Short mmCIF file of C-alpha atoms in Angstrom, two decimals:
data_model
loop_
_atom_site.label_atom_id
_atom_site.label_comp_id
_atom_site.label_asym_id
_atom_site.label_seq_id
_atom_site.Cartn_x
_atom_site.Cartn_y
_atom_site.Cartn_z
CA UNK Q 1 -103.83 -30.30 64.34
CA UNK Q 2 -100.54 -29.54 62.93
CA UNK Q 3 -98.00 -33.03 63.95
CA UNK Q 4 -95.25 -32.07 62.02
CA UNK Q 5 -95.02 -29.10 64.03
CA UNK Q 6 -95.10 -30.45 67.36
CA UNK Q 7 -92.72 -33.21 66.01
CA UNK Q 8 -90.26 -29.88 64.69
CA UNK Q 9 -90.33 -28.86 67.76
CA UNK Q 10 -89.88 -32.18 70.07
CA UNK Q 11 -87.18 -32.73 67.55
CA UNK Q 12 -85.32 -29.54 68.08
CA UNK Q 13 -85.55 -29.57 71.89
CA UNK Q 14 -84.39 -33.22 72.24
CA UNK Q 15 -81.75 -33.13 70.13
CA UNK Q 16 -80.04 -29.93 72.23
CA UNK Q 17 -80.72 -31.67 75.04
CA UNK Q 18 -78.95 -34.62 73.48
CA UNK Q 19 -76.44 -32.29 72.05
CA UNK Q 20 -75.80 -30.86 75.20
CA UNK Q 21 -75.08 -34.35 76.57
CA UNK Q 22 -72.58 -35.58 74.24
CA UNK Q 23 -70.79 -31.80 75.01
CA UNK Q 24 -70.66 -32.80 78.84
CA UNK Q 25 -69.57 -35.88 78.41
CA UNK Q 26 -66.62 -35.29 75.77
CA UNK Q 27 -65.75 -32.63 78.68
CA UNK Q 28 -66.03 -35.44 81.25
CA UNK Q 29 -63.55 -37.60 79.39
CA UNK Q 30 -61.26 -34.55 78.62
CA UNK Q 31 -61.34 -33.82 81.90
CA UNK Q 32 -60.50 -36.96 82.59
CA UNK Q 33 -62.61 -36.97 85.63
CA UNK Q 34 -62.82 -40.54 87.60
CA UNK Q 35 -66.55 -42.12 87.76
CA UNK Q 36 -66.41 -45.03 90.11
CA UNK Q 37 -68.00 -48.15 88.62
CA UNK Q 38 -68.13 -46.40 85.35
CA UNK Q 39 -65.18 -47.17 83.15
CA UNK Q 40 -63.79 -45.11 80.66
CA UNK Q 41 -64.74 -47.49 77.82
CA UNK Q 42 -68.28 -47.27 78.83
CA UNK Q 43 -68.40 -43.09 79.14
CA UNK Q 44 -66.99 -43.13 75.61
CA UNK Q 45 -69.41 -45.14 74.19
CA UNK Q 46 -72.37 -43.66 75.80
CA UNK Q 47 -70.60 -40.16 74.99
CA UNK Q 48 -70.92 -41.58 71.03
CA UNK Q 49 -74.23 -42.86 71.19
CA UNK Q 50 -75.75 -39.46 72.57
CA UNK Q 51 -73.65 -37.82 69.63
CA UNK Q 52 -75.44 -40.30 67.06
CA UNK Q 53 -78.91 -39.93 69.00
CA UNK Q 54 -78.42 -35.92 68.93
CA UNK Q 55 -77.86 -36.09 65.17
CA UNK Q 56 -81.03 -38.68 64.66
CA UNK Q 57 -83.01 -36.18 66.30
CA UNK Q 58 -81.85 -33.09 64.41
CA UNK Q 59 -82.62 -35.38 61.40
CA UNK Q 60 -86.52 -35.40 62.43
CA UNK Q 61 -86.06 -31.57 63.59
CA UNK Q 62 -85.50 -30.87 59.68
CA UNK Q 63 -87.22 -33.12 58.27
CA UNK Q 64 -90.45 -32.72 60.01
CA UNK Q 65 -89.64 -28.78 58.89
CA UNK Q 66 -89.86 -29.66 55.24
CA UNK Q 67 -93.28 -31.56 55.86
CA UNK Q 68 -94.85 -28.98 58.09
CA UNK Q 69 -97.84 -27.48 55.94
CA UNK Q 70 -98.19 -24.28 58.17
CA UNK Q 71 -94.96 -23.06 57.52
CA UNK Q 72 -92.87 -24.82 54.70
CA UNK Q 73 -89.18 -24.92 54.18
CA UNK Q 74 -87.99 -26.13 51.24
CA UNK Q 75 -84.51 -27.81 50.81
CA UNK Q 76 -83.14 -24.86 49.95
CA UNK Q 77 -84.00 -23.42 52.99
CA UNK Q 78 -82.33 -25.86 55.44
CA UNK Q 79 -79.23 -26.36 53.59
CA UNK Q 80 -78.47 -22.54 52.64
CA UNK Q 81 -78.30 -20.39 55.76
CA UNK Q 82 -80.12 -17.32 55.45
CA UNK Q 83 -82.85 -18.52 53.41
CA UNK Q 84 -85.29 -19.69 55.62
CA UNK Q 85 -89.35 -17.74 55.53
CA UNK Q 86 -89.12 -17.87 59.23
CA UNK Q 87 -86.65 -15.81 61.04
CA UNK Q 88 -84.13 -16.42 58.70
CA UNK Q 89 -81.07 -14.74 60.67
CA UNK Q 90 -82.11 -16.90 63.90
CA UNK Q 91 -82.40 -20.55 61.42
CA UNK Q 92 -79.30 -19.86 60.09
CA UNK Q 93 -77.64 -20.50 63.47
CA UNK Q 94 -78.81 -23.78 63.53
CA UNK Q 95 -78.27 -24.29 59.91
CA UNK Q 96 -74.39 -24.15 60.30
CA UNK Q 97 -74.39 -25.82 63.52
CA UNK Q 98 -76.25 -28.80 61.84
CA UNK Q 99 -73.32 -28.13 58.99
CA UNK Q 100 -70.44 -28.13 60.88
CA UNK Q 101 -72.04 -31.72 63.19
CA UNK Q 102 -71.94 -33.59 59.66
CA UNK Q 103 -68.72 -32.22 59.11
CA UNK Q 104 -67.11 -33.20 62.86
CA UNK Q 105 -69.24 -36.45 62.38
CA UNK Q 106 -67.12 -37.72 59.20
CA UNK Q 107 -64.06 -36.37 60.77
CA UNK Q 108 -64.85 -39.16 63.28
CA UNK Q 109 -65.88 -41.80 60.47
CA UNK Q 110 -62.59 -41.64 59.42
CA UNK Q 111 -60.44 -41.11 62.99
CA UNK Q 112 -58.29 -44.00 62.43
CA UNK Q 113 -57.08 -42.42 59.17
CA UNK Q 114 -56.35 -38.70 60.31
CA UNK Q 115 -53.83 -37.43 62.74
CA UNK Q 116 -54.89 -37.52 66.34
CA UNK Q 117 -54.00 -33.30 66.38
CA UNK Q 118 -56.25 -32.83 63.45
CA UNK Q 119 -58.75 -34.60 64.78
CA UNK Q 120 -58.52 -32.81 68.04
CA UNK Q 121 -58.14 -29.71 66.70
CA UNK Q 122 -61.37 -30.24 64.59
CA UNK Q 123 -62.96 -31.79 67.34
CA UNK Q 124 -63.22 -28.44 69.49
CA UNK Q 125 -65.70 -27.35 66.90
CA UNK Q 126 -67.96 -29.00 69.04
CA UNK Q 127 -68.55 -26.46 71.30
CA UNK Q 128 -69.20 -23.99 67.62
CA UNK Q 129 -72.17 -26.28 67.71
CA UNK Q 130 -73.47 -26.22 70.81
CA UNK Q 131 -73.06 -22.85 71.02
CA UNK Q 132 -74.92 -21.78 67.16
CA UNK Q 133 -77.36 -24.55 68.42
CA UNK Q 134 -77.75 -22.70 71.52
CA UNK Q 135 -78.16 -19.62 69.92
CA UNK Q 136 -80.70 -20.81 67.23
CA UNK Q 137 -82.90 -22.50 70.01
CA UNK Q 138 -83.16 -19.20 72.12
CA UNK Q 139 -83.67 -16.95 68.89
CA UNK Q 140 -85.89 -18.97 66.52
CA UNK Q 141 -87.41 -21.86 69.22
CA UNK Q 142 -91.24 -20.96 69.42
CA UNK Q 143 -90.84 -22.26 73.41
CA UNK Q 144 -88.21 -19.77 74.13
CA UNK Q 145 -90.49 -17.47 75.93
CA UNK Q 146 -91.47 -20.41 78.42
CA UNK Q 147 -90.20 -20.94 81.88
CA UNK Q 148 -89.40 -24.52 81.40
CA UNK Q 149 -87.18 -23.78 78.18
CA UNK Q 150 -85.25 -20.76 79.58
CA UNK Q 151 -84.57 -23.18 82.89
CA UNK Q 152 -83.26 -25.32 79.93
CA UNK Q 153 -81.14 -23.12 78.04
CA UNK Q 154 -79.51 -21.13 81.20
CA UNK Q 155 -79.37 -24.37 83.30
CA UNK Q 156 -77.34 -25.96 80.04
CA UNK Q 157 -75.27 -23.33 79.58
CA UNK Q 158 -74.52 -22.74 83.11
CA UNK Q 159 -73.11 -26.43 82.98
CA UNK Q 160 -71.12 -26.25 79.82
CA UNK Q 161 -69.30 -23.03 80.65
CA UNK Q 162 -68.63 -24.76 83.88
CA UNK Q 163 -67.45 -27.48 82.81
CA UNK Q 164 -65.35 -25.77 79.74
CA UNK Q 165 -63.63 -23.26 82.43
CA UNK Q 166 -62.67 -26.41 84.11
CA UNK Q 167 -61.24 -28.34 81.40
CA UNK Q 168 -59.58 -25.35 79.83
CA UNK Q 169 -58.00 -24.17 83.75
CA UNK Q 170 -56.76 -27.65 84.30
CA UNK Q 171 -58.94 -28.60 87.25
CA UNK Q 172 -60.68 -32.41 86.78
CA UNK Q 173 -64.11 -32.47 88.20
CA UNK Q 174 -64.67 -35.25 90.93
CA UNK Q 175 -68.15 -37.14 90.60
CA UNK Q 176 -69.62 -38.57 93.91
CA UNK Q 177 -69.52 -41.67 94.30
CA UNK Q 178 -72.62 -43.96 93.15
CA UNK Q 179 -74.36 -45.95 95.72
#
């Protein structure tokens, strides 16, 4: 039985779910939509964490990927788009989008030391990720032809662009209250 496979591929689906998280709730908190009993400290931290969970898992995405006996990718492979043996058009999707998170992620290393409109300005890139890592999961994932993973990838998307026409018309989404 090939592990590193199934470990690729747990790796790759978590960490767009995760991904997908941290992009709903930076659109929460741009939004500036009001959670009762959730305060706004605690929806920003939570909104890192997911970021730093999404990019631990992309972490064992790739490097179960250069382990993987069946179908090895070299270095070379996962830091060059376009090189990849396997669907190399498709990889390269997720190659940039894994690219431009460790770019956005030292942008927010050093925060404190850039000016708020740069760092808002590179912080829309965000949704370049999603969207490549979107892309990449539907075009290279091996469980794209499932039911359960295009319920996943239409159900996220149907969120995001929800929640992006929202923040970008003006409109704050109201959560229910919690019980």
């Amino acid at each position: 039985m090939n592990y590193a496979w199934y470990v690729a591929r747990a790796g790759g689906m978590l960490s767009f779910v995760l991904l997908t998280a941290a992009v709903v709730l930076g659109l929460l908190l741009s939004n500036k939509a009001s959670l009762r009993r959730w305060p706004r400290f605690a929806l920003e931290d939570v909104h890192r964490f997911v970021g730093l969970l999404a990019g631990t898992f992309i972490f064992i995405h790739v490097g179960a990927l250069l382990v993987d006996s069946y179908l090895p990718f070299s270095l070379t492979n996962i830091l060059i788009p376009g090189t990849a043996p396997y669907r190399p058009i498709s990889v390269a999707f997720g190659v940039i989008a894994a690219e431009l998170l460790v770019a956005l992620a030292v942008t927010n290393h050093y925060r404190k030391a850039l000016s708020y409109r740069f760092w808002r300005r590179a912080h829309y890139l965000n949704f370049a990720v999603w969207l490549l890592a979107l892309v990449h999961g539907i075009a290279a994932g091996t469980d794209r032809g499932t039911t359960w993973a295009l319920a996943l990838y239409i159900g996220t998307a149907s969120v995001v662009t929800g929640l992006t026409a929202s923040r970008f018309a003006g409109s704050a989404p109201q959560a229910a209250p919690i019980r």
